[in-house]
Short mmCIF file of C-alpha atoms and ligand atoms in Angstrom, two decimals:
data_model
loop_
_atom_site.label_atom_id
_atom_site.label_comp_id
_atom_site.label_asym_id
_atom_site.label_seq_id
_atom_site.Cartn_x
_atom_site.Cartn_y
_atom_site.Cartn_z
CA MET A 1092 74.33 81.87 87.89
CA ARG A 1093 75.38 80.60 91.29
CA ARG A 1094 77.86 82.50 93.42
CA GLY A 1095 80.96 80.31 93.74
CA THR A 1096 81.57 76.71 92.81
CA HIS A 1097 78.77 74.25 93.60
CA PRO A 1098 79.72 72.45 96.86
CA GLY A 1099 78.93 69.13 95.23
CA ARG A 1100 81.64 69.67 92.64
CA PHE A 1101 84.63 69.45 94.96
CA ARG A 1102 85.79 67.28 97.83
CA PHE A 1103 88.69 67.34 100.28
CA LEU A 1104 91.27 64.62 99.73
CA LYS A 1105 93.17 66.03 102.70
CA GLU A 1106 92.40 68.59 105.41
CA GLY A 1107 95.21 70.56 107.04
CA THR A 1108 96.64 74.04 107.59
CA GLY A 1109 98.05 75.82 104.58
CA GLY A 1110 101.27 77.78 104.20
CA ALA A 1111 101.68 81.52 103.69
CA GLY A 1112 102.19 81.11 99.93
CA PRO A 1113 99.91 80.88 96.85
CA VAL A 1114 96.96 78.66 96.08
CA VAL A 1115 98.25 76.02 93.63
CA TYR A 1116 96.07 74.36 90.96
CA TRP A 1117 97.79 71.17 89.80
CA MET A 1118 96.20 70.84 86.36
CA SER A 1119 96.16 67.45 84.65
CA ARG A 1120 92.93 66.42 82.92
CA ASP A 1121 91.31 69.77 82.22
CA GLN A 1122 93.94 71.67 80.29
CA ARG A 1123 92.12 74.97 79.70
CA SER A 1124 91.76 78.46 81.16
CA ARG A 1125 88.07 79.00 80.30
CA ASP A 1126 85.12 77.14 81.88
CA ASN A 1127 87.35 75.17 84.23
CA TRP A 1128 85.70 74.53 87.62
CA ALA A 1129 88.99 73.45 89.22
CA LEU A 1130 90.65 76.74 88.20
CA LEU A 1131 87.59 78.77 89.21
CA TYR A 1132 87.47 77.08 92.62
CA ALA A 1133 91.22 77.66 93.12
CA GLN A 1134 90.76 81.35 92.24
CA GLU A 1135 87.84 81.71 94.68
CA GLU A 1136 90.02 80.24 97.43
CA ALA A 1137 92.99 82.45 96.50
CA LEU A 1138 90.80 85.58 96.53
CA ARG A 1139 89.31 84.62 99.89
CA ARG A 1140 92.84 84.35 101.31
CA GLU A 1141 94.12 87.34 99.29
CA ARG A 1142 96.90 85.13 97.94
CA PRO A 1143 98.49 84.64 94.50
CA LEU A 1144 97.14 81.86 92.30
CA VAL A 1145 99.51 79.62 90.28
CA VAL A 1146 98.88 76.71 87.90
CA ILE A 1147 101.30 73.79 87.64
CA PHE A 1148 101.30 70.97 85.09
CA CYS A 1149 103.58 67.98 85.65
CA LEU A 1150 104.83 66.60 82.32
CA VAL A 1151 105.57 62.89 82.79
CA PRO A 1152 108.20 61.23 80.55
CA SER A 1153 105.70 58.60 79.42
CA PHE A 1154 101.95 58.20 79.88
CA LEU A 1155 99.98 55.00 79.14
CA GLY A 1156 101.78 54.45 75.83
CA ALA A 1157 101.16 57.93 74.48
CA THR A 1158 103.34 58.73 71.46
CA ILE A 1159 104.72 61.88 69.85
CA ARG A 1160 101.29 62.21 68.18
CA GLN A 1161 99.46 62.86 71.47
CA TYR A 1162 102.30 64.62 73.31
CA GLY A 1163 102.84 66.99 70.39
CA PHE A 1164 99.13 67.88 70.32
CA MET A 1165 99.05 68.37 74.09
CA LEU A 1166 102.22 70.45 74.40
CA LYS A 1167 101.26 72.90 71.65
CA ALA A 1168 97.99 73.49 73.53
CA LEU A 1169 99.81 73.92 76.85
CA GLU A 1170 101.94 76.65 75.27
CA GLU A 1171 98.79 78.53 74.19
CA LEU A 1172 97.33 77.95 77.67
CA SER A 1173 100.36 79.39 79.49
CA GLY A 1174 99.93 82.58 77.47
CA ALA A 1175 96.22 82.81 78.25
CA LEU A 1176 96.91 82.36 81.98
CA GLU A 1177 99.72 84.95 81.94
CA LYS A 1178 97.19 87.48 80.64
CA LYS A 1179 95.15 86.78 83.78
CA HIS A 1180 98.23 87.24 86.00
CA ILE A 1181 98.18 83.50 86.80
CA PRO A 1182 101.69 82.10 86.27
CA PHE A 1183 101.90 78.65 84.65
CA PHE A 1184 104.75 76.38 85.76
CA LEU A 1185 105.56 73.29 83.69
CA LEU A 1186 107.15 70.71 86.00
CA ARG A 1187 108.95 67.64 84.60
CA GLY A 1188 109.11 64.19 86.14
CA GLU A 1189 106.89 62.15 88.44
CA PRO A 1190 104.03 64.07 90.08
CA ALA A 1191 104.58 62.48 93.50
CA GLU A 1192 108.03 64.12 93.57
CA GLU A 1193 107.56 67.27 91.54
CA VAL A 1194 104.18 68.43 92.86
CA ILE A 1195 105.23 67.90 96.47
CA ARG A 1196 108.52 69.73 95.89
CA PHE A 1197 106.67 72.68 94.31
CA VAL A 1198 104.11 72.83 97.12
CA GLU A 1199 106.82 72.77 99.79
CA GLU A 1200 109.20 75.22 98.06
CA ASN A 1201 106.40 77.73 97.60
CA GLY A 1202 104.69 77.30 100.96
CA ALA A 1203 101.38 76.65 99.21
CA ALA A 1204 98.22 77.57 101.10
CA LEU A 1205 96.07 74.98 99.33
CA LEU A 1206 96.54 72.37 96.58
CA VAL A 1207 93.67 71.90 94.07
CA THR A 1208 93.53 69.26 91.32
CA ASP A 1209 91.02 68.05 88.71
CA PHE A 1210 89.15 64.74 88.93
CA ASP A 1211 90.18 61.77 86.80
CA PRO A 1212 88.94 58.18 87.39
CA LEU A 1213 91.94 56.50 85.77
CA ARG A 1214 93.96 54.22 88.05
CA ILE A 1215 97.23 56.03 87.31
CA LYS A 1216 95.76 59.36 88.41
CA ILE A 1217 94.31 57.97 91.61
CA GLY A 1218 97.79 56.61 92.31
CA TRP A 1219 99.33 60.03 91.80
CA ARG A 1220 96.76 61.70 94.05
CA ASN A 1221 97.12 59.11 96.82
CA ALA A 1222 100.92 59.37 96.77
CA ILE A 1223 100.69 63.15 97.12
CA SER A 1224 97.90 63.36 99.72
CA SER A 1225 99.74 60.90 101.98
CA ARG A 1226 102.86 63.11 101.99
CA ILE A 1227 101.58 66.71 102.22
CA SER A 1228 100.13 68.46 105.27
CA ILE A 1229 98.24 71.27 103.55
CA PRO A 1230 94.58 71.04 102.40
CA PHE A 1231 94.23 69.10 99.09
CA VAL A 1232 90.97 69.45 97.13
CA GLU A 1233 89.74 67.53 94.07
CA VAL A 1234 87.28 69.22 91.70
CA ASP A 1235 85.32 67.39 88.99
CA ALA A 1236 85.90 69.85 86.13
CA HIS A 1237 85.26 67.21 83.44
CA ASN A 1238 81.73 65.95 84.05
CA ILE A 1239 78.64 68.14 84.11
CA VAL A 1240 77.25 66.09 87.01
CA PRO A 1241 80.17 65.30 89.34
CA CYS A 1242 80.98 61.60 88.97
CA TRP A 1243 80.64 60.80 92.69
CA LEU A 1244 77.21 62.53 92.81
CA ALA A 1245 75.73 61.11 89.57
CA SER A 1246 75.76 57.69 91.21
CA PRO A 1247 77.32 56.04 94.28
CA LYS A 1248 77.99 52.81 92.33
CA GLN A 1249 78.80 51.22 88.96
CA GLU A 1250 75.75 51.58 86.73
CA PHE A 1251 74.41 48.75 84.54
CA GLY A 1252 74.07 50.91 81.48
CA ALA A 1253 72.96 54.16 79.90
CA TYR A 1254 69.37 53.30 80.81
CA THR A 1255 70.14 53.28 84.54
CA ILE A 1256 72.41 56.33 84.75
CA ARG A 1257 70.37 58.50 82.33
CA PRO A 1258 67.53 59.36 84.76
CA LYS A 1259 70.05 60.08 87.52
CA ILE A 1260 72.03 62.45 85.31
CA HIS A 1261 68.94 64.12 83.79
CA ARG A 1262 67.54 64.76 87.28
CA ALA A 1263 70.75 66.54 88.30
CA LEU A 1264 71.17 68.65 85.14
CA ASP A 1265 69.00 71.51 86.42
CA GLU A 1266 71.41 71.85 89.31
CA PHE A 1267 74.68 71.41 87.44
CA LEU A 1268 74.20 72.45 83.82
CA ASP A 1269 74.56 76.14 84.64
CA ASP A 1270 76.76 78.79 83.06
CA PHE A 1271 80.36 79.42 84.10
CA PRO A 1272 81.53 82.63 85.75
CA PRO A 1273 84.44 84.28 83.94
CA LEU A 1274 88.01 83.71 85.19
CA LYS A 1275 89.09 86.99 86.77
CA LYS A 1276 92.36 88.80 86.21
CA HIS A 1277 94.07 87.79 89.44
CA PRO A 1278 94.70 90.85 91.66
CA VAL A 1279 97.55 89.32 93.71
CA SER A 1280 100.67 88.72 91.63
CA TYR A 1281 103.33 86.13 92.49
CA LYS A 1282 107.00 86.92 93.06
CA ARG A 1283 108.31 83.85 91.18
CA ARG A 1284 108.22 83.94 87.40
CA PRO A 1285 108.16 80.67 85.39
CA ARG A 1286 111.20 80.16 83.17
CA THR A 1287 110.35 80.03 79.43
CA ILE A 1288 109.68 76.35 79.04
CA PHE A 1289 108.41 75.49 75.59
CA ARG A 1290 111.82 75.27 73.96
CA PRO A 1291 112.09 72.60 71.20
CA GLY A 1292 114.19 70.25 73.35
CA LEU A 1293 111.19 69.62 75.56
CA LEU A 1294 109.85 66.82 73.37
CA SER A 1295 113.24 65.16 72.95
CA SER A 1296 113.48 64.61 76.71
CA LEU A 1297 110.42 62.33 76.66
CA ARG A 1298 110.71 58.52 76.55
CA ILE A 1299 108.06 57.95 73.88
CA ASN A 1300 107.41 56.23 70.56
CA ARG A 1301 108.32 58.77 67.88
CA TYR A 1302 107.12 56.83 64.84
CA VAL A 1303 103.44 57.74 65.01
CA PRO A 1304 103.33 60.99 63.02
CA GLU A 1305 101.67 64.04 64.58
CA VAL A 1306 98.33 65.02 63.03
CA LYS A 1307 98.16 68.13 60.88
CA TRP A 1308 94.42 68.21 60.10
CA LEU A 1309 93.39 69.21 63.63
CA VAL A 1310 94.76 72.28 65.45
CA PRO A 1311 95.25 71.73 69.22
CA GLY A 1312 94.13 74.12 71.96
CA GLU A 1313 91.19 76.08 73.36
CA LYS A 1314 90.73 78.50 70.45
CA ALA A 1315 90.68 75.72 67.86
CA ALA A 1316 88.30 73.65 70.01
CA HIS A 1317 85.77 76.51 70.14
CA GLN A 1318 86.10 76.98 66.38
CA VAL A 1319 85.40 73.26 65.74
CA LEU A 1320 82.39 73.52 68.07
CA ARG A 1321 81.03 76.53 66.14
CA VAL A 1322 81.36 74.69 62.82
CA PHE A 1323 79.64 71.60 64.24
CA LEU A 1324 76.71 73.56 65.66
CA LYS A 1325 76.25 75.50 62.44
CA THR A 1326 76.67 72.79 59.85
CA LYS A 1327 76.23 69.32 61.39
CA LEU A 1328 74.06 69.32 64.53
CA SER A 1329 70.81 69.52 62.51
CA SER A 1330 71.51 66.18 60.83
CA TYR A 1331 73.51 64.56 63.65
CA SER A 1332 71.20 61.63 64.41
CA THR A 1333 70.94 60.52 60.79
CA ARG A 1334 74.59 61.04 59.75
CA ARG A 1335 76.53 60.19 62.93
CA ASN A 1336 76.53 56.44 62.24
CA ASP A 1337 77.67 56.72 58.61
CA PRO A 1338 81.47 56.46 58.54
CA THR A 1339 81.53 57.77 54.95
CA GLN A 1340 80.23 61.13 56.20
CA ASP A 1341 81.74 63.60 58.65
CA GLY A 1342 78.51 63.85 60.61
CA THR A 1343 79.94 64.02 64.13
CA SER A 1344 81.54 66.85 66.11
CA PHE A 1345 85.23 65.81 65.99
CA LEU A 1346 85.44 67.17 69.57
CA SER A 1347 86.79 64.05 71.30
CA PRO A 1348 90.52 64.99 71.26
CA TYR A 1349 89.60 68.40 72.72
CA LEU A 1350 87.36 66.84 75.35
CA HIS A 1351 89.99 64.21 76.16
CA PHE A 1352 92.70 66.83 76.83
CA GLY A 1353 90.16 69.18 78.40
CA HIS A 1354 90.74 71.96 75.84
CA ILE A 1355 86.99 72.54 75.97
CA ALA A 1356 84.47 71.78 78.70
CA ALA A 1357 81.68 69.30 77.89
CA GLN A 1358 79.47 71.67 79.88
CA ARG A 1359 80.30 74.50 77.47
CA VAL A 1360 79.56 72.22 74.49
CA ALA A 1361 76.19 71.27 76.02
CA LEU A 1362 75.25 74.90 76.81
CA GLU A 1363 76.08 76.03 73.26
CA ALA A 1364 74.29 73.05 71.68
CA LEU A 1365 71.11 73.86 73.66
CA LYS A 1366 71.31 77.47 72.45
CA ALA A 1367 71.83 76.52 68.79
CA ARG A 1368 68.87 78.14 67.05
CA ARG A 1369 68.44 76.20 63.81
CA ALA A 1370 68.84 72.63 65.11
CA PRO A 1371 65.69 70.62 65.96
CA GLN A 1372 65.31 69.63 69.64
CA ALA A 1373 65.51 65.91 68.75
CA GLU A 1374 68.94 66.42 67.18
CA LYS A 1375 70.17 68.27 70.26
CA GLU A 1376 68.93 65.45 72.47
CA ALA A 1377 70.65 62.81 70.31
CA PHE A 1378 73.92 64.72 70.60
CA LEU A 1379 73.58 65.37 74.35
CA GLU A 1380 72.87 61.66 74.89
CA GLU A 1381 76.40 60.91 73.61
CA LEU A 1382 78.10 63.98 75.06
CA ILE A 1383 76.57 63.71 78.54
CA VAL A 1384 75.06 60.28 79.23
CA ARG A 1385 77.52 58.06 77.30
CA ARG A 1386 80.59 60.07 78.24
CA GLU A 1387 79.71 60.36 81.93
CA LEU A 1388 78.75 56.68 82.01
CA SER A 1389 82.36 55.95 80.97
CA ASP A 1390 83.73 57.91 83.92
CA ASN A 1391 81.26 56.04 86.16
CA PHE A 1392 82.54 52.68 84.84
CA CYS A 1393 86.24 53.54 85.30
CA PHE A 1394 85.66 55.18 88.67
CA TYR A 1395 83.77 52.26 90.24
CA ASN A 1396 85.32 49.33 88.39
CA ARG A 1397 89.02 48.96 89.16
CA HIS A 1398 89.33 46.42 86.34
CA TYR A 1399 88.03 48.72 83.62
CA ASP A 1400 90.78 47.67 81.19
CA THR A 1401 90.73 43.86 81.63
CA VAL A 1402 88.39 40.89 81.28
CA LYS A 1403 87.95 40.96 85.07
CA GLY A 1404 85.93 44.14 84.61
CA PHE A 1405 83.31 42.40 82.43
CA PRO A 1406 79.82 41.73 83.87
CA ASP A 1407 79.36 38.17 85.22
CA TRP A 1408 76.98 37.18 82.39
CA ALA A 1409 79.67 38.11 79.87
CA LYS A 1410 82.45 36.20 81.63
CA LYS A 1411 80.13 33.17 81.83
CA THR A 1412 79.14 33.33 78.17
CA LEU A 1413 82.72 33.75 76.91
CA ALA A 1414 84.19 30.93 79.01
CA PRO A 1415 82.84 27.85 77.13
CA HIS A 1416 83.85 29.43 73.80
CA ARG A 1417 87.52 29.90 74.67
CA ARG A 1418 88.48 26.82 72.70
CA ASP A 1419 86.23 27.52 69.72
CA ARG A 1420 88.14 27.30 66.42
CA ARG A 1421 88.89 30.80 65.14
CA LYS A 1422 88.32 30.85 61.35
CA TYR A 1423 90.88 33.67 61.19
CA MET A 1424 93.62 34.35 63.70
CA TYR A 1425 95.88 37.40 63.46
CA SER A 1426 98.97 38.54 65.40
CA LEU A 1427 99.07 42.06 66.82
CA LYS A 1428 101.62 42.93 64.12
CA THR A 1429 99.24 41.86 61.34
CA LEU A 1430 96.38 43.80 62.90
CA GLU A 1431 98.57 46.90 63.39
CA ALA A 1432 99.61 46.68 59.71
CA ALA A 1433 95.94 46.39 58.62
CA GLN A 1434 96.79 43.16 56.77
CA THR A 1435 93.73 41.02 57.55
CA HIS A 1436 91.39 39.37 55.02
CA ASP A 1437 88.70 41.93 55.83
CA GLU A 1438 89.10 45.11 53.77
CA LEU A 1439 86.50 46.99 55.83
CA TRP A 1440 88.42 46.31 59.04
CA ASN A 1441 91.71 47.19 57.33
CA ALA A 1442 90.20 50.50 56.20
CA ALA A 1443 89.20 51.39 59.78
CA GLN A 1444 92.67 50.50 61.09
CA THR A 1445 94.24 52.54 58.28
CA GLN A 1446 92.03 55.54 59.06
CA MET A 1447 93.12 55.44 62.71
CA VAL A 1448 96.85 55.03 61.97
CA ALA A 1449 96.86 57.69 59.26
CA THR A 1450 94.66 60.36 60.90
CA GLY A 1451 94.60 59.62 64.64
CA ARG A 1452 90.81 59.27 64.44
CA MET A 1453 88.62 56.27 63.63
CA HIS A 1454 84.93 56.96 63.03
CA GLY A 1455 82.85 56.06 66.09
CA TYR A 1456 80.68 53.49 64.30
CA MET A 1457 83.73 51.68 62.95
CA ARG A 1458 85.32 51.52 66.44
CA MET A 1459 82.65 49.04 67.54
CA TYR A 1460 83.11 46.80 64.50
CA TRP A 1461 86.90 47.15 64.74
CA ALA A 1462 87.10 46.04 68.38
CA LYS A 1463 84.62 43.17 67.97
CA LYS A 1464 86.65 41.70 65.12
CA ILE A 1465 89.72 41.76 67.36
CA LEU A 1466 87.81 39.47 69.78
CA GLU A 1467 86.93 37.21 66.82
CA TRP A 1468 90.48 37.00 65.46
CA THR A 1469 92.62 36.66 68.60
CA PRO A 1470 93.09 33.52 70.76
CA THR A 1471 91.46 34.79 73.99
CA PRO A 1472 89.36 37.72 75.30
CA GLU A 1473 92.40 38.72 77.41
CA ALA A 1474 94.58 38.98 74.29
CA ALA A 1475 91.79 40.89 72.51
CA MET A 1476 91.55 43.47 75.32
CA LYS A 1477 95.31 43.98 75.35
CA SER A 1478 95.58 44.36 71.58
CA ALA A 1479 92.56 46.65 71.24
CA ILE A 1480 93.77 48.95 74.05
CA TYR A 1481 97.34 48.97 72.71
CA LEU A 1482 96.23 49.91 69.17
CA ASN A 1483 93.58 52.41 70.36
CA ASP A 1484 95.95 54.20 72.75
CA THR A 1485 98.91 54.24 70.35
CA TYR A 1486 97.10 55.75 67.38
CA GLU A 1487 93.92 57.53 68.55
CA LEU A 1488 94.38 61.20 69.39
CA ASP A 1489 91.61 60.78 71.97
CA GLY A 1490 93.07 57.54 73.40
CA ARG A 1491 94.02 56.81 77.06
CA ASP A 1492 90.56 57.98 78.01
CA PRO A 1493 87.75 56.45 80.12
CA ASN A 1494 85.64 56.54 76.92
CA GLY A 1495 88.18 54.27 75.26
CA TYR A 1496 88.47 51.68 78.02
CA THR A 1497 84.68 51.63 78.30
CA GLY A 1498 84.10 51.50 74.53
CA ILE A 1499 86.49 48.57 74.21
CA ALA A 1500 84.96 46.75 77.22
CA TRP A 1501 81.49 47.33 75.68
CA SER A 1502 82.61 45.83 72.35
CA ILE A 1503 84.55 42.84 73.69
CA GLY A 1504 82.97 42.21 77.08
CA GLY A 1505 79.36 43.41 76.85
CA VAL A 1506 79.83 46.17 79.45
CA HIS A 1507 76.64 48.33 79.51
CA ASP A 1508 75.16 45.97 76.87
CA ARG A 1509 72.84 42.96 77.09
CA ALA A 1510 73.07 39.34 75.94
CA TRP A 1511 72.32 38.56 72.26
CA GLY A 1512 72.00 35.28 70.30
CA GLU A 1513 74.62 32.63 71.14
CA ARG A 1514 77.38 32.10 68.55
CA PRO A 1515 80.94 30.68 68.36
CA VAL A 1516 83.72 32.67 70.08
CA PHE A 1517 81.31 35.47 71.15
CA GLY A 1518 78.81 33.45 73.16
CA LYS A 1519 76.05 36.00 73.78
CA ILE A 1520 78.25 39.10 73.30
CA ARG A 1521 76.69 41.32 70.61
CA TYR A 1522 78.10 40.40 67.18
CA MET A 1523 78.71 42.74 64.23
CA SER A 1524 79.35 41.62 60.65
CA SER A 1525 80.47 43.40 57.50
CA ASN A 1526 77.09 42.45 55.96
CA GLY A 1527 75.46 44.28 58.82
CA CYS A 1528 77.64 47.29 58.01
CA LYS A 1529 76.79 46.94 54.31
CA ALA A 1530 73.11 47.37 55.20
CA LYS A 1531 73.94 50.56 57.11
CA PHE A 1532 76.34 52.47 54.83
CA ASP A 1533 78.33 52.29 51.60
CA ILE A 1534 81.33 50.24 52.75
CA GLU A 1535 83.03 50.42 49.34
CA ARG A 1536 82.99 54.20 49.62
CA TYR A 1537 84.47 54.08 53.14
CA VAL A 1538 87.20 51.63 52.01
CA ASN A 1539 88.11 53.83 49.04
CA GLN A 1540 88.16 56.95 51.21
CA GLN A 1541 90.92 55.40 53.32
CA LYS A 1542 93.07 54.72 50.27
CA GLY A 1543 94.11 58.35 50.51
P1 FAD B 2317 80.36 62.80 68.66
O1 FAD B 2317 79.42 61.79 68.12
O2 FAD B 2317 80.40 64.16 68.12
O3 FAD B 2317 80.08 62.84 70.26
C1 FAD B 2317 80.45 63.99 71.03
C2 FAD B 2317 81.21 63.53 72.26
O4 FAD B 2317 80.40 62.62 73.00
C3 FAD B 2317 82.47 62.75 71.92
O5 FAD B 2317 83.56 63.61 71.69
C4 FAD B 2317 82.66 61.93 73.19
O6 FAD B 2317 83.26 62.69 74.22
C5 FAD B 2317 81.23 61.60 73.57
N1 FAD B 2317 80.89 60.29 73.01
C6 FAD B 2317 80.37 60.02 71.78
N2 FAD B 2317 80.17 58.69 71.65
C7 FAD B 2317 80.58 58.12 72.82
C8 FAD B 2317 80.64 56.79 73.32
N3 FAD B 2317 80.23 55.76 72.59
N4 FAD B 2317 81.12 56.57 74.56
C9 FAD B 2317 81.54 57.62 75.32
N5 FAD B 2317 81.51 58.91 74.92
C10 FAD B 2317 81.04 59.14 73.69
N6 FAD B 2317 86.16 57.93 72.81
C11 FAD B 2317 87.27 58.65 73.25
O7 FAD B 2317 87.12 59.83 73.64
N7 FAD B 2317 88.52 58.07 73.31
C12 FAD B 2317 88.73 56.78 72.91
O8 FAD B 2317 89.87 56.28 72.97
C13 FAD B 2317 87.60 56.01 72.44
N8 FAD B 2317 87.78 54.72 72.05
C14 FAD B 2317 86.67 53.97 71.70
C15 FAD B 2317 86.86 52.61 71.39
C16 FAD B 2317 85.76 51.82 71.04
C17 FAD B 2317 85.99 50.36 70.73
C18 FAD B 2317 84.46 52.39 71.02
C19 FAD B 2317 83.26 51.55 70.66
C20 FAD B 2317 84.26 53.75 71.33
C21 FAD B 2317 85.38 54.54 71.68
N9 FAD B 2317 85.23 55.91 72.01
C22 FAD B 2317 86.31 56.64 72.43
C23 FAD B 2317 83.88 56.56 72.07
C24 FAD B 2317 83.44 57.25 70.77
O9 FAD B 2317 83.60 56.36 69.68
C25 FAD B 2317 84.22 58.53 70.49
O10 FAD B 2317 84.18 59.35 71.63
C26 FAD B 2317 83.64 59.31 69.31
O11 FAD B 2317 83.68 58.52 68.15
C27 FAD B 2317 84.44 60.59 69.11
O12 FAD B 2317 84.04 61.25 67.94
P2 FAD B 2317 83.23 62.65 68.03
O13 FAD B 2317 83.86 63.54 69.06
O14 FAD B 2317 83.09 63.17 66.66
O15 FAD B 2317 81.84 62.12 68.62
N1 FO1 B 2318 98.49 64.27 82.30
C1 FO1 B 2318 99.46 64.86 83.10
O1 FO1 B 2318 99.15 65.34 84.19
N2 FO1 B 2318 100.78 64.92 82.70
C2 FO1 B 2318 101.17 64.43 81.50
O2 FO1 B 2318 102.36 64.52 81.16
C3 FO1 B 2318 100.19 63.81 80.64
C4 FO1 B 2318 100.54 63.30 79.39
C5 FO1 B 2318 99.52 62.76 78.57
C6 FO1 B 2318 99.83 62.29 77.28
C7 FO1 B 2318 98.82 61.78 76.47
C8 FO1 B 2318 97.51 61.75 76.93
O3 FO1 B 2318 96.50 61.28 76.14
C9 FO1 B 2318 97.17 62.20 78.22
C10 FO1 B 2318 98.18 62.71 79.03
N3 FO1 B 2318 97.88 63.18 80.32
C11 FO1 B 2318 98.85 63.76 81.10
C12 FO1 B 2318 96.58 62.89 80.97
C13 FO1 B 2318 95.41 63.56 80.35
O4 FO1 B 2318 95.51 64.91 80.63
C14 FO1 B 2318 94.08 62.99 80.85
O5 FO1 B 2318 93.96 63.39 82.18
C15 FO1 B 2318 93.84 61.50 80.82
O6 FO1 B 2318 94.49 60.86 79.82
C16 FO1 B 2318 92.34 61.24 80.64
O7 FO1 B 2318 91.71 60.85 81.74
#
């Protein structure tokens, strides 16, 4: 195992001279104490300076349409996290408000020596980081704690597809897919103690939609994430490639909400999957293709394409092929309200929508079909993108994620895909039909399963 964080994993957003106070890790994407390169880097820097180490998380009153479902899941995990950090003598401060104000105020009030944060390609996060780095004078470092191969190293540009990024990522795995050092008990304590923060009123102060019920079937947090990983490796990995595309079976890992909130590191998942004794190598490779190549391709798309959530982000061939079909007659046309209520003519689509609304998780195979039908049944590709993102990010526990924006742009705008046979509305965008689904799995069974 290497001594210290790999130099390719972090980069300076701002140079400068630090204060006499602690090293501050402003946590946002990677909400965990274990296997967190941003936290490990911050601790290395605090030890080198013989300073305290503190973690701050800035709770914003609303975030990309997140509802009580996602905030509830996240906050329960943050409470567990604050306890885990306390045990390591690393105080956890929950700030409330806009990061550009709150993070700067914290850094100034505490005379921070260095500010560290975790990488996130989403536009909103880049906005937060820019606002902060333009107004602080201490060093500010960004660490990619989410990807195994740091996003800016995997490729210097937007990749065409999995087939172009795969060799670049595989080549770098020897260097980056290494084990994590443990987080040390921090030897320098900090004079300020965080006030107890997880009182019930915390949620009521948020400006969010409270009608999307929290999920009960999945426990949030690091411990639960590792438990779900253990179950997956023991009981599902060996048949992953055959069962993962059958929505009537639970053949996938169910890790996406934990990866989205950073409760578990994808690097940890990959290391444990490679060590899994009973699973055949081919099954491990099929799983790592999704976990590493597909997931890191999504960060690549959002990082290098500013228009990752609109039609403008589509490849030129897709824009060209959709244009002449804008006026094609839509055999079915549905309002967002009808879609949200799962009231279309298509019972398979309604079942997928129902699964997502009821459980906060739609099966991965159905997500492709679900999004493509939204293109087919709405007046324009622009309206389709807006509706698909709204529905995905309101109801999916793993929503508001680069995987989501990329998955929707793949389905509706051919991102990372190629041209297929020309047809009405779609042009050469890949089409999916319920007959095609019928040939793949028992759709009656899937529809009945969603009837509760
Ligand atoms: P597994 O099959 O167990 O895969 C393990 C991990 O690999 C996943 O947790 C995920 O991190 C990654 N992964 C798997 N498939 C993909 C993929 N196609 N693209 C990128 N990463 C992948 N994923 C989200 O995390 N959030 C979303 O909001 C989201 N919305 C999507 C919308 C559409 C229209 C499509 C087509 C895909 C979307 N995906 C999204 C990607 C994928 O469907 C989910 O990550 C996956 O279904 C999660 O289930 P799992 O963890 O059991 O997956
Ligand atoms: N990140 C924050 O730094 N502060 C928040 O209050 C916050 C709320 C939030 C709610 C739902 C959700 O899905 C994500 C949220 N995030 C928040 C961001 C999250 O940690 C991820 O960084 C991004 O969503 C994925 O890139």
